[in-house]
């Protein structure tokens, strides 16, 4: 990717508003991958202690007072909770945010139209939905462009998230479903893995061994799907011998309605994702 333009232009910086779990993860990914240098990065959080923790961890300025940095900020990642969005946007608007700063939001539930409306400027916006495996650079992120974002700016945002995993451009109409499937997805996978580990203990395995087996089996199966490009049902058939133990276990899972239980979970989470950007009743 040597001939790609720099992520932020010479003399410009990249800022993180909300140096929490996701904000710090994204900044670490950008620094580790060499997409930006330490001198190009800065961040802020709500409390002094969070600023200190992030600054120590990342080796870049993370401070309560950041307004003086805005004039040179080429890209700003908004990583606060959705409930903080209105306050943060009002503050940015009043603090001299340049009109050409590329804004990237990872806030769940806030649409492009809401983001543009909250900031009330013509800044280009990109809406993203990452997930926590970005921490180990195995994240899944989707992005879509706001009204004023160009293809080149989408490309820059995509490179941010590719530093911590896969990133795909999608239509915003899919965001609620994606929030459920890959945003909340790790939590569902953890529950499934925990259940399998318990099952291992039930049939006599030490817990740490059971968890090692379960986690690596999940990694391996996921890699098989990605590497082969084959349908999971076809891969499943490969390991299902006639009258063997796998078909016996599969039938028990089907008896427990595993498919509809998982589908209903995603259906419910999708519905809730659609209501996250709505004003909260007190
Ligand atoms: N975690 C996930 O799985 C996930 C996945 C996809 C998207 N997201 C989205 O990512 C965003 C952040 O999630 P997170 O898990 O990283 O939350 P988090 O760890 O709580 O981080 C939020 C950060 O925002 C800071 N903050 C709050 N108000 C602020 C303000 N007025 N100005 C500047 N900073 C402020 C907080 O500072 P203090 O630490 O000082 O309070 C904290 O560092 C959320 O919008 C969420 O919807 C999360």
mmCIF file of C-alpha atoms and ligand atoms in Angstrom:
data_model
loop_
_atom_site.group_PDB
_atom_site.id
_atom_site.type_symbol
_atom_site.label_atom_id
_atom_site.label_comp_id
_atom_site.label_asym_id
_atom_site.label_seq_id
_atom_site.Cartn_x
_atom_site.Cartn_y
_atom_site.Cartn_z
ATOM 1 C CA UNK A 1 0.000 0.000 0.000
ATOM 2 C CA UNK A 2 3.089 2.229 -0.392
ATOM 3 C CA UNK A 3 1.589 4.444 -3.102
ATOM 4 C CA UNK A 4 -1.538 5.286 -1.071
ATOM 5 C CA UNK A 5 -1.927 8.847 0.137
ATOM 6 C CA UNK A 6 -1.190 9.421 3.828
ATOM 7 C CA UNK A 7 -4.114 8.909 6.195
ATOM 8 C CA UNK A 8 -3.789 12.494 7.400
ATOM 9 C CA UNK A 9 -2.159 15.210 5.296
ATOM 10 C CA UNK A 10 1.213 16.695 6.252
ATOM 11 C CA UNK A 11 0.868 18.994 9.247
ATOM 12 C CA UNK A 12 -2.561 17.538 10.145
ATOM 13 C CA UNK A 13 -3.494 15.282 13.051
ATOM 14 C CA UNK A 14 -5.955 12.544 13.925
ATOM 15 C CA UNK A 15 -7.951 12.967 17.130
ATOM 16 C CA UNK A 16 -10.001 10.581 19.255
ATOM 17 C CA UNK A 17 -12.903 11.987 21.239
ATOM 18 C CA UNK A 18 -13.555 9.306 23.858
ATOM 19 C CA UNK A 19 -10.360 7.373 24.611
ATOM 20 C CA UNK A 20 -12.242 4.430 26.131
ATOM 21 C CA UNK A 21 -12.023 0.772 25.131
ATOM 22 C CA UNK A 22 -12.812 1.298 21.439
ATOM 23 C CA UNK A 23 -11.116 4.674 21.051
ATOM 24 C CA UNK A 24 -7.844 3.406 22.506
ATOM 25 C CA UNK A 25 -8.054 0.227 20.421
ATOM 26 C CA UNK A 26 -8.429 2.161 17.169
ATOM 27 C CA UNK A 27 -5.610 4.547 18.016
ATOM 28 C CA UNK A 28 -3.321 1.664 18.980
ATOM 29 C CA UNK A 29 -4.112 -0.073 15.665
ATOM 30 C CA UNK A 30 -3.285 3.076 13.702
ATOM 31 C CA UNK A 31 0.002 3.601 15.528
ATOM 32 C CA UNK A 32 1.071 -0.065 15.398
ATOM 33 C CA UNK A 33 0.335 -0.310 11.682
ATOM 34 C CA UNK A 34 2.300 2.873 10.968
ATOM 35 C CA UNK A 35 -0.703 4.615 9.371
ATOM 36 C CA UNK A 36 -0.018 7.585 11.629
ATOM 37 C CA UNK A 37 2.909 8.587 13.796
ATOM 38 C CA UNK A 38 2.701 9.455 17.479
ATOM 39 C CA UNK A 39 3.233 13.122 16.661
ATOM 40 C CA UNK A 40 0.087 13.048 14.475
ATOM 41 C CA UNK A 41 -2.199 11.556 17.158
ATOM 42 C CA UNK A 42 -4.086 12.933 20.129
ATOM 43 C CA UNK A 43 -7.103 12.074 22.230
ATOM 44 C CA UNK A 44 -9.416 13.162 24.998
ATOM 45 C CA UNK A 45 -11.709 11.551 27.574
ATOM 46 C CA UNK A 46 -14.149 12.832 30.158
ATOM 47 C CA UNK A 47 -12.029 12.313 33.272
ATOM 48 C CA UNK A 48 -8.416 13.074 34.116
ATOM 49 C CA UNK A 49 -7.764 9.466 35.169
ATOM 50 C CA UNK A 50 -8.924 8.056 31.803
ATOM 51 C CA UNK A 51 -6.776 10.636 29.994
ATOM 52 C CA UNK A 52 -3.734 9.624 32.022
ATOM 53 C CA UNK A 53 -4.305 5.899 31.470
ATOM 54 C CA UNK A 54 -4.705 6.347 27.709
ATOM 55 C CA UNK A 55 -1.733 8.710 27.402
ATOM 56 C CA UNK A 56 0.507 6.277 29.289
ATOM 57 C CA UNK A 57 -0.701 3.309 27.246
ATOM 58 C CA UNK A 58 -0.458 4.981 23.826
ATOM 59 C CA UNK A 59 2.385 7.445 24.295
ATOM 60 C CA UNK A 60 0.425 10.322 22.719
ATOM 61 C CA UNK A 61 -1.215 13.388 24.286
ATOM 62 C CA UNK A 62 -4.619 12.480 25.765
ATOM 63 C CA UNK A 63 -5.875 15.512 27.665
ATOM 64 C CA UNK A 64 -9.048 17.120 28.954
ATOM 65 C CA UNK A 65 -8.165 20.316 27.076
ATOM 66 C CA UNK A 66 -8.016 19.511 23.380
ATOM 67 C CA UNK A 67 -9.771 22.434 21.718
ATOM 68 C CA UNK A 68 -6.504 24.087 20.593
ATOM 69 C CA UNK A 69 -5.730 20.942 18.551
ATOM 70 C CA UNK A 70 -8.909 21.082 16.459
ATOM 71 C CA UNK A 71 -7.654 23.606 13.894
ATOM 72 C CA UNK A 72 -5.054 21.100 12.614
ATOM 73 C CA UNK A 73 -7.224 18.011 12.888
ATOM 74 C CA UNK A 74 -7.716 16.218 9.579
ATOM 75 C CA UNK A 75 -9.718 13.299 10.965
ATOM 76 C CA UNK A 76 -11.713 13.016 14.180
ATOM 77 C CA UNK A 77 -12.968 9.677 15.515
ATOM 78 C CA UNK A 78 -15.997 10.035 17.783
ATOM 79 C CA UNK A 79 -15.886 7.144 20.243
ATOM 80 C CA UNK A 80 -18.083 8.346 23.117
ATOM 81 C CA UNK A 81 -21.340 6.621 24.120
ATOM 82 C CA UNK A 82 -24.361 7.679 22.025
ATOM 83 C CA UNK A 83 -25.869 9.480 25.045
ATOM 84 C CA UNK A 84 -22.852 11.857 25.066
ATOM 85 C CA UNK A 85 -23.127 12.681 21.364
ATOM 86 C CA UNK A 86 -25.240 15.847 21.545
ATOM 87 C CA UNK A 87 -23.024 17.436 24.212
ATOM 88 C CA UNK A 88 -19.813 16.544 22.379
ATOM 89 C CA UNK A 89 -21.105 17.850 19.023
ATOM 90 C CA UNK A 90 -22.225 21.148 20.507
ATOM 91 C CA UNK A 91 -18.818 21.562 22.112
ATOM 92 C CA UNK A 92 -16.955 20.761 18.879
ATOM 93 C CA UNK A 93 -19.095 23.226 16.917
ATOM 94 C CA UNK A 94 -18.422 25.979 19.442
ATOM 95 C CA UNK A 95 -14.701 25.180 19.669
ATOM 96 C CA UNK A 96 -13.794 25.954 16.065
ATOM 97 C CA UNK A 97 -13.897 22.534 14.408
ATOM 98 C CA UNK A 98 -12.682 23.120 10.807
ATOM 99 C CA UNK A 99 -15.369 22.523 8.178
ATOM 100 C CA UNK A 100 -13.215 20.029 6.275
ATOM 101 C CA UNK A 101 -12.298 17.750 9.194
ATOM 102 C CA UNK A 102 -13.377 14.201 8.319
ATOM 103 C CA UNK A 103 -15.701 12.981 11.082
ATOM 104 C CA UNK A 104 -15.946 9.241 11.807
ATOM 105 C CA UNK A 105 -18.504 7.951 14.309
ATOM 106 C CA UNK A 106 -18.496 4.494 15.864
ATOM 107 C CA UNK A 107 -21.494 5.308 18.088
ATOM 108 C CA UNK A 108 -24.123 2.581 17.933
ATOM 109 C CA UNK A 109 -27.585 3.565 16.733
ATOM 110 C CA UNK A 110 -26.847 7.116 15.546
ATOM 111 C CA UNK A 111 -27.643 7.465 11.850
ATOM 112 C CA UNK A 112 -25.726 9.597 9.345
ATOM 113 C CA UNK A 113 -28.638 12.043 9.274
ATOM 114 C CA UNK A 114 -28.638 12.310 13.080
ATOM 115 C CA UNK A 115 -24.864 12.845 13.174
ATOM 116 C CA UNK A 116 -25.041 15.582 10.542
ATOM 117 C CA UNK A 117 -27.958 17.159 12.333
ATOM 118 C CA UNK A 118 -26.315 17.061 15.772
ATOM 119 C CA UNK A 119 -23.125 18.727 14.544
ATOM 120 C CA UNK A 120 -25.069 21.120 12.330
ATOM 121 C CA UNK A 121 -22.172 21.794 9.914
ATOM 122 C CA UNK A 122 -21.287 20.600 6.406
ATOM 123 C CA UNK A 123 -18.413 18.404 7.669
ATOM 124 C CA UNK A 124 -18.079 15.048 5.906
ATOM 125 C CA UNK A 125 -19.297 12.160 8.116
ATOM 126 C CA UNK A 126 -18.648 8.455 7.991
ATOM 127 C CA UNK A 127 -20.665 6.106 10.161
ATOM 128 C CA UNK A 128 -18.926 2.929 11.324
ATOM 129 C CA UNK A 129 -19.887 -0.129 13.365
ATOM 130 C CA UNK A 130 -16.831 -2.020 14.634
ATOM 131 C CA UNK A 131 -16.692 -4.768 17.281
ATOM 132 C CA UNK A 132 -14.431 -5.533 20.247
ATOM 133 C CA UNK A 133 -12.224 -8.148 18.492
ATOM 134 C CA UNK A 134 -10.584 -5.037 16.991
ATOM 135 C CA UNK A 135 -8.567 -5.288 20.233
ATOM 136 C CA UNK A 136 -6.784 -8.372 18.834
ATOM 137 C CA UNK A 137 -6.890 -7.031 15.252
ATOM 138 C CA UNK A 138 -9.621 -9.477 14.270
ATOM 139 C CA UNK A 139 -12.384 -6.903 14.239
ATOM 140 C CA UNK A 140 -15.305 -6.690 11.814
ATOM 141 C CA UNK A 141 -16.308 -3.165 10.879
ATOM 142 C CA UNK A 142 -18.798 -1.815 8.391
ATOM 143 C CA UNK A 143 -18.894 1.783 7.195
ATOM 144 C CA UNK A 144 -21.210 4.018 5.184
ATOM 145 C CA UNK A 145 -20.778 7.573 3.913
ATOM 146 C CA UNK A 146 -22.712 10.646 4.989
ATOM 147 C CA UNK A 147 -23.991 13.313 2.608
ATOM 148 C CA UNK A 148 -20.693 15.186 2.208
ATOM 149 C CA UNK A 149 -18.165 12.312 2.343
ATOM 150 C CA UNK A 150 -16.254 11.526 -0.852
ATOM 151 C CA UNK A 151 -15.036 8.131 -2.089
ATOM 152 C CA UNK A 152 -11.488 9.143 -1.121
ATOM 153 C CA UNK A 153 -12.644 9.899 2.420
ATOM 154 C CA UNK A 154 -14.454 6.541 2.593
ATOM 155 C CA UNK A 155 -11.208 4.930 1.529
ATOM 156 C CA UNK A 156 -9.343 6.710 4.340
ATOM 157 C CA UNK A 157 -11.911 5.559 6.916
ATOM 158 C CA UNK A 158 -11.726 2.018 5.588
ATOM 159 C CA UNK A 159 -7.969 2.006 6.125
ATOM 160 C CA UNK A 160 -8.479 3.041 9.765
ATOM 161 C CA UNK A 161 -10.585 -0.046 10.461
ATOM 162 C CA UNK A 162 -8.512 -2.355 8.265
ATOM 163 C CA UNK A 163 -5.676 -1.672 10.722
ATOM 164 C CA UNK A 164 -7.678 -3.667 13.291
ATOM 165 C CA UNK A 165 -9.432 -6.315 11.166
ATOM 166 C CA UNK A 166 -11.791 -6.516 8.203
ATOM 167 C CA UNK A 167 -13.773 -3.508 7.001
ATOM 168 C CA UNK A 168 -16.511 -3.436 4.412
ATOM 169 C CA UNK A 169 -18.611 -0.625 2.931
ATOM 170 C CA UNK A 170 -22.359 -1.294 3.214
ATOM 171 C CA UNK A 171 -25.670 0.490 2.753
ATOM 172 C CA UNK A 172 -26.875 2.173 5.951
ATOM 173 C CA UNK A 173 -30.141 0.221 5.752
ATOM 174 C CA UNK A 174 -28.212 -2.829 7.064
ATOM 175 C CA UNK A 175 -26.688 -1.125 10.107
ATOM 176 C CA UNK A 176 -29.221 -2.299 12.725
ATOM 177 C CA UNK A 177 -28.899 -5.908 11.595
ATOM 178 C CA UNK A 178 -25.104 -5.609 11.516
ATOM 179 C CA UNK A 179 -25.053 -4.030 14.976
ATOM 180 C CA UNK A 180 -26.854 -7.175 16.175
ATOM 181 C CA UNK A 181 -24.868 -9.727 14.158
ATOM 182 C CA UNK A 182 -21.271 -8.516 14.430
ATOM 183 C CA UNK A 183 -21.471 -5.649 16.971
ATOM 184 C CA UNK A 184 -23.187 -7.786 19.632
ATOM 185 C CA UNK A 185 -21.983 -11.000 17.987
ATOM 186 C CA UNK A 186 -18.904 -11.527 20.176
ATOM 187 C CA UNK A 187 -21.160 -11.693 23.264
ATOM 188 C CA UNK A 188 -23.214 -14.464 21.656
ATOM 189 C CA UNK A 189 -20.091 -16.339 20.626
ATOM 190 C CA UNK A 190 -18.773 -16.075 24.219
ATOM 191 C CA UNK A 191 -22.026 -17.518 25.557
ATOM 192 C CA UNK A 192 -21.833 -20.399 23.108
ATOM 193 C CA UNK A 193 -18.180 -21.030 23.986
ATOM 194 C CA UNK A 194 -18.940 -20.890 27.709
ATOM 195 C CA UNK A 195 -21.742 -23.425 27.200
ATOM 196 C CA UNK A 196 -19.444 -25.772 25.258
ATOM 197 C CA UNK A 197 -16.751 -25.434 27.944
ATOM 198 C CA UNK A 198 -19.339 -26.336 30.608
ATOM 199 C CA UNK A 199 -20.347 -29.292 28.448
ATOM 200 C CA UNK A 200 -16.706 -30.374 28.328
ATOM 201 C CA UNK A 201 -16.573 -30.247 32.126
ATOM 202 C CA UNK A 202 -19.799 -32.285 32.239
ATOM 203 C CA UNK A 203 -18.131 -35.075 30.256
ATOM 204 C CA UNK A 204 -15.032 -35.045 32.428
ATOM 205 C CA UNK A 205 -12.558 -32.512 31.005
ATOM 206 C CA UNK A 206 -10.628 -30.051 33.178
ATOM 207 C CA UNK A 207 -12.141 -26.572 32.589
ATOM 208 C CA UNK A 208 -8.995 -24.911 31.227
ATOM 209 C CA UNK A 209 -8.498 -27.749 28.734
ATOM 210 C CA UNK A 210 -12.164 -27.599 27.696
ATOM 211 C CA UNK A 211 -11.909 -23.842 27.067
ATOM 212 C CA UNK A 212 -8.687 -24.215 25.059
ATOM 213 C CA UNK A 213 -10.363 -26.846 22.875
ATOM 214 C CA UNK A 214 -13.512 -24.784 22.407
ATOM 215 C CA UNK A 215 -11.770 -21.490 21.579
ATOM 216 C CA UNK A 216 -9.340 -23.002 19.081
ATOM 217 C CA UNK A 217 -12.147 -25.037 17.484
ATOM 218 C CA UNK A 218 -14.127 -21.808 17.021
ATOM 219 C CA UNK A 219 -11.077 -20.081 15.478
ATOM 220 C CA UNK A 220 -10.422 -23.093 13.227
ATOM 221 C CA UNK A 221 -14.026 -23.430 12.055
ATOM 222 C CA UNK A 222 -14.231 -19.691 11.321
ATOM 223 C CA UNK A 223 -10.994 -19.854 9.311
ATOM 224 C CA UNK A 224 -12.325 -22.848 7.356
ATOM 225 C CA UNK A 225 -15.419 -20.858 6.345
ATOM 226 C CA UNK A 226 -13.313 -17.837 5.327
ATOM 227 C CA UNK A 227 -10.540 -19.751 3.564
ATOM 228 C CA UNK A 228 -12.700 -22.259 1.682
ATOM 229 C CA UNK A 229 -15.538 -19.922 0.718
ATOM 230 C CA UNK A 230 -17.806 -22.972 1.100
ATOM 231 C CA UNK A 231 -21.221 -23.003 2.727
ATOM 232 C CA UNK A 232 -21.034 -24.018 6.420
ATOM 233 C CA UNK A 233 -23.546 -26.813 5.780
ATOM 234 C CA UNK A 234 -21.173 -28.358 3.251
ATOM 235 C CA UNK A 235 -18.230 -28.133 5.665
ATOM 236 C CA UNK A 236 -20.432 -29.698 8.333
ATOM 237 C CA UNK A 237 -21.267 -32.598 6.036
ATOM 238 C CA UNK A 238 -17.523 -33.289 5.723
ATOM 239 C CA UNK A 239 -17.279 -34.115 9.428
ATOM 240 C CA UNK A 240 -20.607 -35.922 9.737
ATOM 241 C CA UNK A 241 -19.988 -39.631 9.231
ATOM 242 C CA UNK A 242 -22.950 -42.016 8.906
ATOM 243 C CA UNK A 243 -24.137 -43.252 12.295
ATOM 244 C CA UNK A 244 -21.257 -41.323 13.905
ATOM 245 C CA UNK A 245 -21.158 -39.157 16.999
ATOM 246 C CA UNK A 246 -21.362 -35.819 15.104
ATOM 247 C CA UNK A 247 -24.789 -36.534 13.592
ATOM 248 C CA UNK A 248 -26.002 -37.626 17.029
ATOM 249 C CA UNK A 249 -24.909 -34.297 18.540
ATOM 250 C CA UNK A 250 -26.323 -32.292 15.620
ATOM 251 C CA UNK A 251 -29.740 -33.907 16.052
ATOM 252 C CA UNK A 252 -29.746 -32.937 19.730
ATOM 253 C CA UNK A 253 -28.967 -29.321 18.755
ATOM 254 C CA UNK A 254 -31.826 -29.369 16.230
ATOM 255 C CA UNK A 255 -34.182 -30.832 18.876
ATOM 256 C CA UNK A 256 -33.284 -27.808 21.030
ATOM 257 C CA UNK A 257 -34.289 -25.502 18.139
ATOM 258 C CA UNK A 258 -30.824 -23.946 18.016
ATOM 259 C CA UNK A 259 -31.418 -22.261 14.641
ATOM 260 C CA UNK A 260 -34.599 -20.462 15.638
ATOM 261 C CA UNK A 261 -33.213 -19.502 19.067
ATOM 262 C CA UNK A 262 -30.184 -17.853 17.423
ATOM 263 C CA UNK A 263 -32.319 -16.177 14.759
ATOM 264 C CA UNK A 264 -34.717 -14.798 17.392
ATOM 265 C CA UNK A 265 -31.788 -13.408 19.391
ATOM 266 C CA UNK A 266 -30.539 -11.503 16.335
ATOM 267 C CA UNK A 267 -34.082 -10.362 15.521
ATOM 268 C CA UNK A 268 -34.486 -8.921 19.043
ATOM 269 C CA UNK A 269 -31.041 -7.263 19.057
ATOM 270 C CA UNK A 270 -31.753 -5.729 15.620
ATOM 271 C CA UNK A 271 -34.976 -4.201 16.958
ATOM 272 C CA UNK A 272 -33.157 -2.721 19.950
ATOM 273 C CA UNK A 273 -30.329 -1.408 17.726
ATOM 274 C CA UNK A 274 -32.968 0.527 15.792
ATOM 275 C CA UNK A 275 -34.094 2.316 18.933
ATOM 276 C CA UNK A 276 -30.637 3.244 20.314
ATOM 277 C CA UNK A 277 -30.569 6.654 18.632
ATOM 278 C CA UNK A 278 -34.021 7.627 19.940
ATOM 279 C CA UNK A 279 -34.205 10.146 22.805
ATOM 280 C CA UNK A 280 -34.338 8.307 26.168
ATOM 281 C CA UNK A 281 -37.409 8.578 28.400
ATOM 282 C CA UNK A 282 -36.382 9.539 31.949
HETATM 283 N N1 LIG B 1 -17.718 -1.865 22.963
HETATM 284 C C1 LIG B 1 -18.242 -2.367 21.850
HETATM 285 O O1 LIG B 1 -18.407 -3.570 21.653
HETATM 286 C C2 LIG B 1 -18.644 -1.438 20.746
HETATM 287 C C3 LIG B 1 -18.833 -1.949 19.456
HETATM 288 C C4 LIG B 1 -19.202 -1.066 18.445
HETATM 289 C C5 LIG B 1 -19.404 0.267 18.728
HETATM 290 N N2 LIG B 1 -19.244 0.710 19.998
HETATM 291 C C6 LIG B 1 -19.486 2.127 20.270
HETATM 292 O O2 LIG B 1 -18.255 2.685 20.676
HETATM 293 C C7 LIG B 1 -18.504 3.769 21.553
HETATM 294 C C8 LIG B 1 -17.560 3.660 22.735
HETATM 295 O O3 LIG B 1 -17.753 2.420 23.376
HETATM 296 P P1 LIG B 1 -16.682 1.924 24.454
HETATM 297 O O4 LIG B 1 -17.048 0.528 24.753
HETATM 298 O O5 LIG B 1 -15.308 2.251 24.000
HETATM 299 O O6 LIG B 1 -17.076 2.876 25.710
HETATM 300 P P2 LIG B 1 -16.157 3.432 26.882
HETATM 301 O O7 LIG B 1 -15.022 2.513 27.151
HETATM 302 O O8 LIG B 1 -17.076 3.801 27.994
HETATM 303 O O9 LIG B 1 -15.529 4.764 26.259
HETATM 304 C C9 LIG B 1 -16.225 5.969 26.158
HETATM 305 C C10 LIG B 1 -15.218 7.072 26.353
HETATM 306 O O10 LIG B 1 -15.863 8.326 26.125
HETATM 307 C C11 LIG B 1 -15.330 9.260 27.071
HETATM 308 N N3 LIG B 1 -16.239 10.409 27.193
HETATM 309 C C12 LIG B 1 -17.466 10.452 27.764
HETATM 310 N N4 LIG B 1 -17.976 11.693 27.670
HETATM 311 C C13 LIG B 1 -17.044 12.445 27.028
HETATM 312 C C14 LIG B 1 -16.973 13.815 26.646
HETATM 313 N N5 LIG B 1 -17.973 14.667 26.899
HETATM 314 N N6 LIG B 1 -15.862 14.241 26.000
HETATM 315 C C15 LIG B 1 -14.839 13.398 25.734
HETATM 316 N N7 LIG B 1 -14.839 12.086 26.086
HETATM 317 C C16 LIG B 1 -15.932 11.631 26.720
HETATM 318 C C17 LIG B 1 -15.201 8.452 28.326
HETATM 319 O O11 LIG B 1 -14.326 9.090 29.242
HETATM 320 P P3 LIG B 1 -14.131 8.555 30.752
HETATM 321 O O12 LIG B 1 -13.417 7.241 30.624
HETATM 322 O O13 LIG B 1 -13.290 9.605 31.372
HETATM 323 O O14 LIG B 1 -15.506 8.435 31.340
HETATM 324 C C18 LIG B 1 -14.637 7.134 27.773
HETATM 325 O O15 LIG B 1 -13.232 7.212 27.685
HETATM 326 C C19 LIG B 1 -19.992 3.722 21.918
HETATM 327 O O16 LIG B 1 -20.683 4.743 21.236
HETATM 328 C C20 LIG B 1 -20.454 2.385 21.416
HETATM 329 O O17 LIG B 1 -21.786 2.441 20.938
HETATM 330 C C21 LIG B 1 -18.837 -0.082 21.002
#
